[in-house]
PDB file of C-alpha atoms in Angstrom:
ATOM      1  CA  ALA A 914      36.393  -5.110  -5.143  1.00 61.00           C
ATOM      2  CA  GLN A 915      34.233  -6.254  -2.282  1.00 73.00           C
ATOM      3  CA  LYS A 916      30.577  -5.568  -2.908  1.00 91.00           C
ATOM      4  CA  ILE A 917      29.582  -5.934   0.742  1.00 95.00           C
ATOM      5  CA  THR A 918      31.946  -4.957   3.524  1.00 95.00           C
ATOM      6  CA  GLN A 919      31.414  -5.692   7.186  1.00 95.00           C
ATOM      7  CA  THR A 920      34.378  -4.216   9.011  1.00 95.00           C
ATOM      8  CA  GLN A 921      33.617  -5.613  12.464  1.00 95.00           C
ATOM      9  CA  PRO A 922      34.595  -9.279  12.772  1.00 93.00           C
ATOM     10  CA  GLY A 923      33.387  -9.269  16.369  1.00 95.00           C
ATOM     11  CA  MET A 924      31.266  -7.024  18.556  1.00 96.00           C
ATOM     12  CA  PHE A 925      30.350  -7.132  22.234  1.00 97.00           C
ATOM     13  CA  VAL A 926      27.345  -5.479  23.894  1.00 97.00           C
ATOM     14  CA  GLN A 927      25.803  -5.530  27.338  1.00 97.00           C
ATOM     15  CA  GLU A 928      22.349  -6.972  27.704  1.00 97.00           C
ATOM     16  CA  LYS A 929      19.596  -4.354  27.281  1.00 97.00           C
ATOM     17  CA  GLU A 930      21.881  -1.935  25.444  1.00 97.00           C
ATOM     18  CA  ALA A 931      21.659  -1.014  21.756  1.00 98.00           C
ATOM     19  CA  VAL A 932      24.273  -2.060  19.230  1.00 98.00           C
ATOM     20  CA  THR A 933      25.043  -1.050  15.643  1.00 98.00           C
ATOM     21  CA  LEU A 934      26.516  -3.485  13.144  1.00 98.00           C
ATOM     22  CA  ASP A 935      28.148  -1.821  10.167  1.00 98.00           C
ATOM     23  CA  CYS A 936      27.656  -2.649   6.509  1.00 98.00           C
ATOM     24  CA  THR A 937      28.830  -0.757   3.445  1.00 97.00           C
ATOM     25  CA  TYR A 938      28.106  -1.775  -0.103  1.00 97.00           C
ATOM     26  CA  ASP A 939      29.282  -1.053  -3.589  1.00 96.00           C
ATOM     27  CA  THR A 940      27.019  -1.033  -6.612  1.00 94.00           C
ATOM     28  CA  SER A 941      26.343   1.047  -9.694  1.00 93.00           C
ATOM     29  CA  ASP A 942      22.830  -0.349 -10.099  1.00 92.00           C
ATOM     30  CA  PRO A 943      20.127   2.224  -9.391  1.00 92.00           C
ATOM     31  CA  SER A 944      17.849  -0.527  -8.068  1.00 91.00           C
ATOM     32  CA  TYR A 945      18.995  -2.911  -5.383  1.00 94.00           C
ATOM     33  CA  GLY A 946      17.919  -4.470  -2.116  1.00 94.00           C
ATOM     34  CA  LEU A 947      19.760  -4.850   1.143  1.00 96.00           C
ATOM     35  CA  PHE A 948      19.148  -7.654   3.634  1.00 96.00           C
ATOM     36  CA  TRP A 949      20.309  -8.612   7.083  1.00 97.00           C
ATOM     37  CA  TYR A 950      20.392 -12.206   8.275  1.00 97.00           C
ATOM     38  CA  LYS A 951      21.144 -13.729  11.668  1.00 97.00           C
ATOM     39  CA  GLN A 952      22.925 -17.057  11.986  1.00 96.00           C
ATOM     40  CA  PRO A 953      22.907 -18.609  15.478  1.00 95.00           C
ATOM     41  CA  SER A 954      25.328 -21.385  16.351  1.00 92.00           C
ATOM     42  CA  SER A 955      22.722 -23.902  15.148  1.00 89.00           C
ATOM     43  CA  GLY A 956      23.553 -22.790  11.609  1.00 89.00           C
ATOM     44  CA  GLU A 957      20.313 -21.690  10.008  1.00 89.00           C
ATOM     45  CA  MET A 958      20.150 -18.259   8.383  1.00 93.00           C
ATOM     46  CA  ILE A 959      17.256 -16.223   9.711  1.00 94.00           C
ATOM     47  CA  PHE A 960      15.989 -13.262   7.688  1.00 94.00           C
ATOM     48  CA  LEU A 961      15.741 -10.108   9.822  1.00 96.00           C
ATOM     49  CA  ILE A 962      15.103  -7.028   7.748  1.00 96.00           C
ATOM     50  CA  TYR A 963      15.045  -5.637   4.208  1.00 95.00           C
ATOM     51  CA  GLN A 964      15.666  -2.182   2.693  1.00 96.00           C
ATOM     52  CA  GLY A 965      14.981  -1.325  -0.916  1.00 94.00           C
ATOM     53  CA  SER A 966      17.112   1.280  -2.637  1.00 94.00           C
ATOM     54  CA  TYR A 967      14.059   3.408  -3.432  1.00 93.00           C
ATOM     55  CA  ASP A 968      12.523   3.163   0.015  1.00 92.00           C
ATOM     56  CA  GLN A 969      12.225   6.613   1.508  1.00 90.00           C
ATOM     57  CA  GLN A 970      12.118   5.488   5.093  1.00 94.00           C
ATOM     58  CA  ASN A 971      14.462   3.307   7.085  1.00 96.00           C
ATOM     59  CA  ALA A 972      13.148  -0.223   7.569  1.00 95.00           C
ATOM     60  CA  THR A 973      12.147  -1.392  11.030  1.00 96.00           C
ATOM     61  CA  GLU A 974      11.122  -4.804  12.333  1.00 95.00           C
ATOM     62  CA  GLY A 975      10.533  -4.961  16.054  1.00 97.00           C
ATOM     63  CA  ARG A 976      13.891  -4.417  17.800  1.00 97.00           C
ATOM     64  CA  TYR A 977      15.713  -4.285  14.470  1.00 98.00           C
ATOM     65  CA  SER A 978      16.111  -1.167  12.395  1.00 97.00           C
ATOM     66  CA  LEU A 979      18.207  -0.439   9.361  1.00 97.00           C
ATOM     67  CA  ASN A 980      20.073   2.858   9.217  1.00 97.00           C
ATOM     68  CA  PHE A 981      20.137   3.391   5.453  1.00 97.00           C
ATOM     69  CA  GLN A 982      22.409   6.169   4.199  1.00 96.00           C
ATOM     70  CA  LYS A 983      22.256   5.919   0.447  1.00 95.00           C
ATOM     71  CA  ALA A 984      24.810   8.612  -0.377  1.00 95.00           C
ATOM     72  CA  ARG A 985      27.356   6.936   1.888  1.00 96.00           C
ATOM     73  CA  LYS A 986      26.336   3.467   0.664  1.00 96.00           C
ATOM     74  CA  SER A 987      25.844   2.176   4.147  1.00 97.00           C
ATOM     75  CA  ALA A 988      23.123  -0.018   5.617  1.00 98.00           C
ATOM     76  CA  ASN A 989      23.868  -0.486   9.279  1.00 98.00           C
ATOM     77  CA  LEU A 990      21.758  -2.774  11.455  1.00 98.00           C
ATOM     78  CA  VAL A 991      20.676  -1.402  14.811  1.00 98.00           C
ATOM     79  CA  ILE A 992      19.510  -3.827  17.485  1.00 98.00           C
ATOM     80  CA  SER A 993      17.821  -2.132  20.407  1.00 96.00           C
ATOM     81  CA  ALA A 994      17.549  -3.594  23.911  1.00 96.00           C
ATOM     82  CA  SER A 995      19.927  -6.484  23.231  1.00 97.00           C
ATOM     83  CA  GLN A 996      19.028  -9.905  24.576  1.00 97.00           C
ATOM     84  CA  LEU A 997      21.233 -12.915  25.291  1.00 97.00           C
ATOM     85  CA  GLY A 998      19.531 -14.703  22.405  1.00 96.00           C
ATOM     86  CA  ASP A 999      20.853 -12.063  20.014  1.00 98.00           C
ATOM     87  CA  SER A1000      24.327 -13.588  20.283  1.00 98.00           C
ATOM     88  CA  ALA A1001      24.968 -14.859  16.764  1.00 97.00           C
ATOM     89  CA  MET A1002      26.683 -14.138  13.475  1.00 96.00           C
ATOM     90  CA  TYR A1003      25.056 -11.368  11.460  1.00 97.00           C
ATOM     91  CA  PHE A1004      25.345 -11.092   7.688  1.00 96.00           C
ATOM     92  CA  CYS A1005      24.600  -8.158   5.430  1.00 97.00           C
ATOM     93  CA  ALA A1006      23.630  -9.045   1.855  1.00 95.00           C
ATOM     94  CA  MET A1007      22.714  -7.225  -1.351  1.00 95.00           C
ATOM     95  CA  ARG A1008      20.712  -8.092  -4.417  1.00 92.00           C
ATOM     96  CA  GLU A1009      21.369  -6.039  -7.516  1.00 90.00           C
ATOM     97  CA  VAL A1010      18.898  -5.969 -10.383  1.00 83.00           C
ATOM     98  CA  SER A1011      21.751  -6.658 -12.805  1.00 83.00           C
ATOM     99  CA  SER A1012      22.605  -9.899 -10.982  1.00 81.00           C
ATOM    100  CA  GLY A1013      19.097 -11.295 -11.190  1.00 77.00           C
ATOM    101  CA  SER A1014      18.136 -13.205  -8.089  1.00 78.00           C
ATOM    102  CA  ARG A1015      21.646 -13.641  -6.679  1.00 86.00           C
ATOM    103  CA  LEU A1016      22.570 -12.367  -3.241  1.00 91.00           C
ATOM    104  CA  THR A1017      26.073 -11.186  -2.372  1.00 92.00           C
ATOM    105  CA  PHE A1018      26.976 -11.610   1.282  1.00 93.00           C
ATOM    106  CA  GLY A1019      29.445  -9.878   3.528  1.00 93.00           C
ATOM    107  CA  GLU A1020      31.751 -11.894   5.744  1.00 91.00           C
ATOM    108  CA  GLY A1021      29.686 -11.370   8.819  1.00 93.00           C
ATOM    109  CA  THR A1022      29.962  -9.905  12.311  1.00 96.00           C
ATOM    110  CA  GLN A1023      29.966 -12.135  15.391  1.00 96.00           C
ATOM    111  CA  LEU A1024      27.861 -10.435  18.068  1.00 98.00           C
ATOM    112  CA  THR A1025      28.177 -11.462  21.696  1.00 98.00           C
ATOM    113  CA  VAL A1026      25.675 -10.183  24.233  1.00 97.00           C
ATOM    114  CA  ASN A1027      27.036 -10.159  27.780  1.00 96.00           C
ATOM    115  CA  PRO A1028      24.754 -10.524  30.812  1.00 95.00           C
TER     116      PRO A1028
ATOM    117  CA  ASP B 321       5.450 -19.229   7.533  1.00 68.00           C
ATOM    118  CA  VAL B 322       7.984 -20.207   4.906  1.00 66.00           C
ATOM    119  CA  LYS B 323       9.456 -23.626   5.498  1.00 88.00           C
ATOM    120  CA  VAL B 324      12.669 -24.808   3.867  1.00 94.00           C
ATOM    121  CA  THR B 325      13.887 -28.191   4.971  1.00 95.00           C
ATOM    122  CA  GLN B 326      17.104 -30.055   4.275  1.00 95.00           C
ATOM    123  CA  SER B 327      17.400 -33.812   4.408  1.00 90.00           C
ATOM    124  CA  SER B 328      20.186 -34.004   6.983  1.00 91.00           C
ATOM    125  CA  ARG B 329      21.684 -31.692   9.597  1.00 93.00           C
ATOM    126  CA  TYR B 330      24.921 -33.674   9.768  1.00 95.00           C
ATOM    127  CA  LEU B 331      26.432 -36.018   7.207  1.00 96.00           C
ATOM    128  CA  VAL B 332      29.707 -37.942   7.118  1.00 97.00           C
ATOM    129  CA  LYS B 333      30.863 -39.463   3.844  1.00 97.00           C
ATOM    130  CA  ARG B 334      34.018 -41.008   2.442  1.00 97.00           C
ATOM    131  CA  THR B 335      36.163 -39.677  -0.373  1.00 97.00           C
ATOM    132  CA  GLY B 336      34.857 -40.785  -3.741  1.00 97.00           C
ATOM    133  CA  GLU B 337      31.287 -41.394  -2.603  1.00 97.00           C
ATOM    134  CA  LYS B 338      28.365 -39.865  -4.472  1.00 97.00           C
ATOM    135  CA  VAL B 339      26.486 -37.566  -2.118  1.00 97.00           C
ATOM    136  CA  PHE B 340      22.951 -36.228  -2.425  1.00 97.00           C
ATOM    137  CA  LEU B 341      21.778 -33.224  -0.429  1.00 97.00           C
ATOM    138  CA  GLU B 342      18.049 -32.620  -0.634  1.00 97.00           C
ATOM    139  CA  CYS B 343      16.157 -29.390  -0.114  1.00 97.00           C
ATOM    140  CA  VAL B 344      12.391 -28.974  -0.016  1.00 97.00           C
ATOM    141  CA  GLN B 345      10.333 -25.774   0.260  1.00 95.00           C
ATOM    142  CA  ASP B 346       6.617 -25.530   0.834  1.00 92.00           C
ATOM    143  CA  MET B 347       5.891 -22.028  -0.474  1.00 88.00           C
ATOM    144  CA  ASP B 348       5.667 -22.636  -4.213  1.00 89.00           C
ATOM    145  CA  HIS B 349       8.767 -20.492  -4.809  1.00 90.00           C
ATOM    146  CA  GLU B 350      10.185 -20.515  -8.321  1.00 90.00           C
ATOM    147  CA  ASN B 351      13.797 -19.806  -7.388  1.00 92.00           C
ATOM    148  CA  MET B 352      15.989 -22.079  -5.300  1.00 95.00           C
ATOM    149  CA  PHE B 353      19.666 -21.843  -4.372  1.00 96.00           C
ATOM    150  CA  TRP B 354      22.550 -23.880  -2.980  1.00 97.00           C
ATOM    151  CA  TYR B 355      25.357 -22.174  -1.052  1.00 96.00           C
ATOM    152  CA  ARG B 356      28.356 -23.394   0.822  1.00 96.00           C
ATOM    153  CA  GLN B 357      29.702 -21.581   3.846  1.00 95.00           C
ATOM    154  CA  ASP B 358      33.298 -21.754   4.982  1.00 92.00           C
ATOM    155  CA  PRO B 359      35.089 -19.785   7.718  1.00 86.00           C
ATOM    156  CA  GLY B 360      36.690 -16.665   6.321  1.00 80.00           C
ATOM    157  CA  LEU B 361      35.037 -17.114   2.917  1.00 83.00           C
ATOM    158  CA  GLY B 362      31.429 -16.351   3.787  1.00 84.00           C
ATOM    159  CA  LEU B 363      28.583 -17.766   1.724  1.00 91.00           C
ATOM    160  CA  ARG B 364      29.334 -18.715  -1.852  1.00 92.00           C
ATOM    161  CA  LEU B 365      26.740 -19.605  -4.452  1.00 94.00           C
ATOM    162  CA  ILE B 366      27.154 -23.057  -6.000  1.00 96.00           C
ATOM    163  CA  TYR B 367      24.087 -23.367  -8.239  1.00 96.00           C
ATOM    164  CA  PHE B 368      20.632 -21.890  -8.510  1.00 94.00           C
ATOM    165  CA  SER B 369      17.429 -22.708 -10.311  1.00 94.00           C
ATOM    166  CA  TYR B 370      14.918 -20.276 -11.730  1.00 89.00           C
ATOM    167  CA  ASP B 371      12.248 -22.907 -12.143  1.00 89.00           C
ATOM    168  CA  VAL B 372      11.641 -26.607 -12.664  1.00 91.00           C
ATOM    169  CA  LYS B 373      14.297 -28.268 -14.827  1.00 90.00           C
ATOM    170  CA  MET B 374      16.219 -24.979 -15.073  1.00 91.00           C
ATOM    171  CA  LYS B 375      19.621 -24.457 -13.495  1.00 93.00           C
ATOM    172  CA  GLU B 376      22.366 -21.877 -13.561  1.00 94.00           C
ATOM    173  CA  LYS B 377      25.940 -22.100 -12.346  1.00 95.00           C
ATOM    174  CA  GLY B 378      26.879 -19.930  -9.447  1.00 93.00           C
ATOM    175  CA  ASP B 379      30.369 -18.864  -8.445  1.00 91.00           C
ATOM    176  CA  ILE B 380      31.785 -22.271  -7.470  1.00 95.00           C
ATOM    177  CA  PRO B 381      30.009 -25.036  -9.442  1.00 97.00           C
ATOM    178  CA  GLU B 382      33.035 -27.282  -9.970  1.00 96.00           C
ATOM    179  CA  GLY B 383      32.563 -30.719  -8.443  1.00 96.00           C
ATOM    180  CA  TYR B 384      28.808 -30.254  -8.034  1.00 97.00           C
ATOM    181  CA  SER B 385      25.659 -30.813 -10.036  1.00 97.00           C
ATOM    182  CA  VAL B 386      22.007 -30.153  -9.302  1.00 97.00           C
ATOM    183  CA  SER B 387      18.593 -31.501 -10.121  1.00 97.00           C
ATOM    184  CA  ARG B 388      15.196 -29.777 -10.058  1.00 96.00           C
ATOM    185  CA  GLU B 389      12.551 -32.209 -11.265  1.00 95.00           C
ATOM    186  CA  LYS B 390       9.771 -30.783  -9.074  1.00 95.00           C
ATOM    187  CA  LYS B 391       9.160 -27.206  -8.080  1.00 94.00           C
ATOM    188  CA  GLU B 392       9.442 -27.843  -4.371  1.00 95.00           C
ATOM    189  CA  ARG B 393      12.650 -29.900  -4.445  1.00 97.00           C
ATOM    190  CA  PHE B 394      16.202 -28.895  -5.345  1.00 97.00           C
ATOM    191  CA  SER B 395      18.969 -31.464  -4.991  1.00 97.00           C
ATOM    192  CA  LEU B 396      22.702 -30.867  -4.800  1.00 98.00           C
ATOM    193  CA  ILE B 397      24.883 -33.742  -5.966  1.00 98.00           C
ATOM    194  CA  LEU B 398      28.550 -34.279  -5.221  1.00 97.00           C
ATOM    195  CA  GLU B 399      29.518 -36.711  -7.963  1.00 94.00           C
ATOM    196  CA  SER B 400      32.696 -37.884  -6.219  1.00 97.00           C
ATOM    197  CA  ALA B 401      33.108 -36.327  -2.801  1.00 97.00           C
ATOM    198  CA  SER B 402      36.488 -34.907  -1.866  1.00 97.00           C
ATOM    199  CA  THR B 403      37.848 -33.665   1.442  1.00 97.00           C
ATOM    200  CA  ASN B 404      37.813 -30.048   0.212  1.00 96.00           C
ATOM    201  CA  GLN B 405      34.040 -30.313  -0.040  1.00 98.00           C
ATOM    202  CA  THR B 406      33.776 -30.590   3.728  1.00 98.00           C
ATOM    203  CA  SER B 407      31.611 -27.583   4.518  1.00 97.00           C
ATOM    204  CA  MET B 408      28.265 -26.230   5.656  1.00 96.00           C
ATOM    205  CA  TYR B 409      25.703 -26.391   2.840  1.00 97.00           C
ATOM    206  CA  LEU B 410      22.734 -24.048   2.894  1.00 97.00           C
ATOM    207  CA  CYS B 411      19.688 -24.187   0.667  1.00 97.00           C
ATOM    208  CA  ALA B 412      17.404 -21.205   0.076  1.00 95.00           C
ATOM    209  CA  SER B 413      14.262 -20.377  -1.823  1.00 94.00           C
ATOM    210  CA  ARG B 414      13.122 -16.993  -2.990  1.00 90.00           C
ATOM    211  CA  SER B 415       9.817 -15.247  -2.886  1.00 76.00           C
ATOM    212  CA  PHE B 416       8.731 -12.810  -5.584  1.00 71.00           C
ATOM    213  CA  VAL B 417       6.147 -11.400  -3.257  1.00 69.00           C
ATOM    214  CA  GLY B 418       6.852  -8.477  -0.966  1.00 68.00           C
ATOM    215  CA  THR B 419      10.508  -7.995  -0.192  1.00 69.00           C
ATOM    216  CA  ASP B 420      11.915 -10.545  -2.634  1.00 77.00           C
ATOM    217  CA  THR B 421      13.646 -12.319   0.221  1.00 87.00           C
ATOM    218  CA  GLN B 422      15.599 -15.565   0.185  1.00 91.00           C
ATOM    219  CA  TYR B 423      14.586 -17.963   2.962  1.00 92.00           C
ATOM    220  CA  PHE B 424      17.085 -20.511   4.160  1.00 94.00           C
ATOM    221  CA  GLY B 425      16.943 -24.059   5.410  1.00 94.00           C
ATOM    222  CA  PRO B 426      18.714 -25.217   8.585  1.00 94.00           C
ATOM    223  CA  GLY B 427      21.882 -26.254   6.755  1.00 95.00           C
ATOM    224  CA  THR B 428      23.757 -29.528   6.360  1.00 96.00           C
ATOM    225  CA  ARG B 429      27.212 -29.915   7.875  1.00 96.00           C
ATOM    226  CA  LEU B 430      28.995 -32.310   5.545  1.00 97.00           C
ATOM    227  CA  THR B 431      32.261 -33.967   6.499  1.00 97.00           C
ATOM    228  CA  VAL B 432      34.174 -35.897   3.850  1.00 97.00           C
ATOM    229  CA  LEU B 433      36.792 -38.249   5.281  1.00 96.00           C
TER     230      LEU B 433
END
């Protein structure tokens, strides 16, 4: 079974609007971490935001926020006030305590921001 | 800021050649990782290293080996390159401080002809 599922292969958003990228995960570990990365066309993976399974509040980093719904096992990324430079591939990833330091990645969502 | 560098952004090699991909991090991280990324398959872990001279196989180690002689450097070796190893290779290092995040290098696009 897929541990990380990103159901949106592609998403489009108008500049200055907000967009939500979906991520659901599957784990039986009580302790885990969830990450979002951005990969522009240049190829490097840029860390955006982290949510720990025991964190009480949703993580925020500037225009990025993580909508963490533990019971539903979802960790959606919200980008507010989209910019043209946000056009990229976005990956959700999970680290489970049982897997040590390994990350499991989803297949990604290609976001295009239209002017 | 964390800095992870990879020796080449683009590399073209011939079938059967021995290929070295180098990764260097400047943050004194213990853990380092090599992934390959292919369309439709996402990122897959090839090898990782917990510390100097330590290595663990990831999900797809066949055809690859690694070397970690110094803490800051983690090398991926393709003993005899094949066309199915044409891919994007990403190196990462991991911090134990704060959010336990993996930080990635810029990637190497390897083409094997």
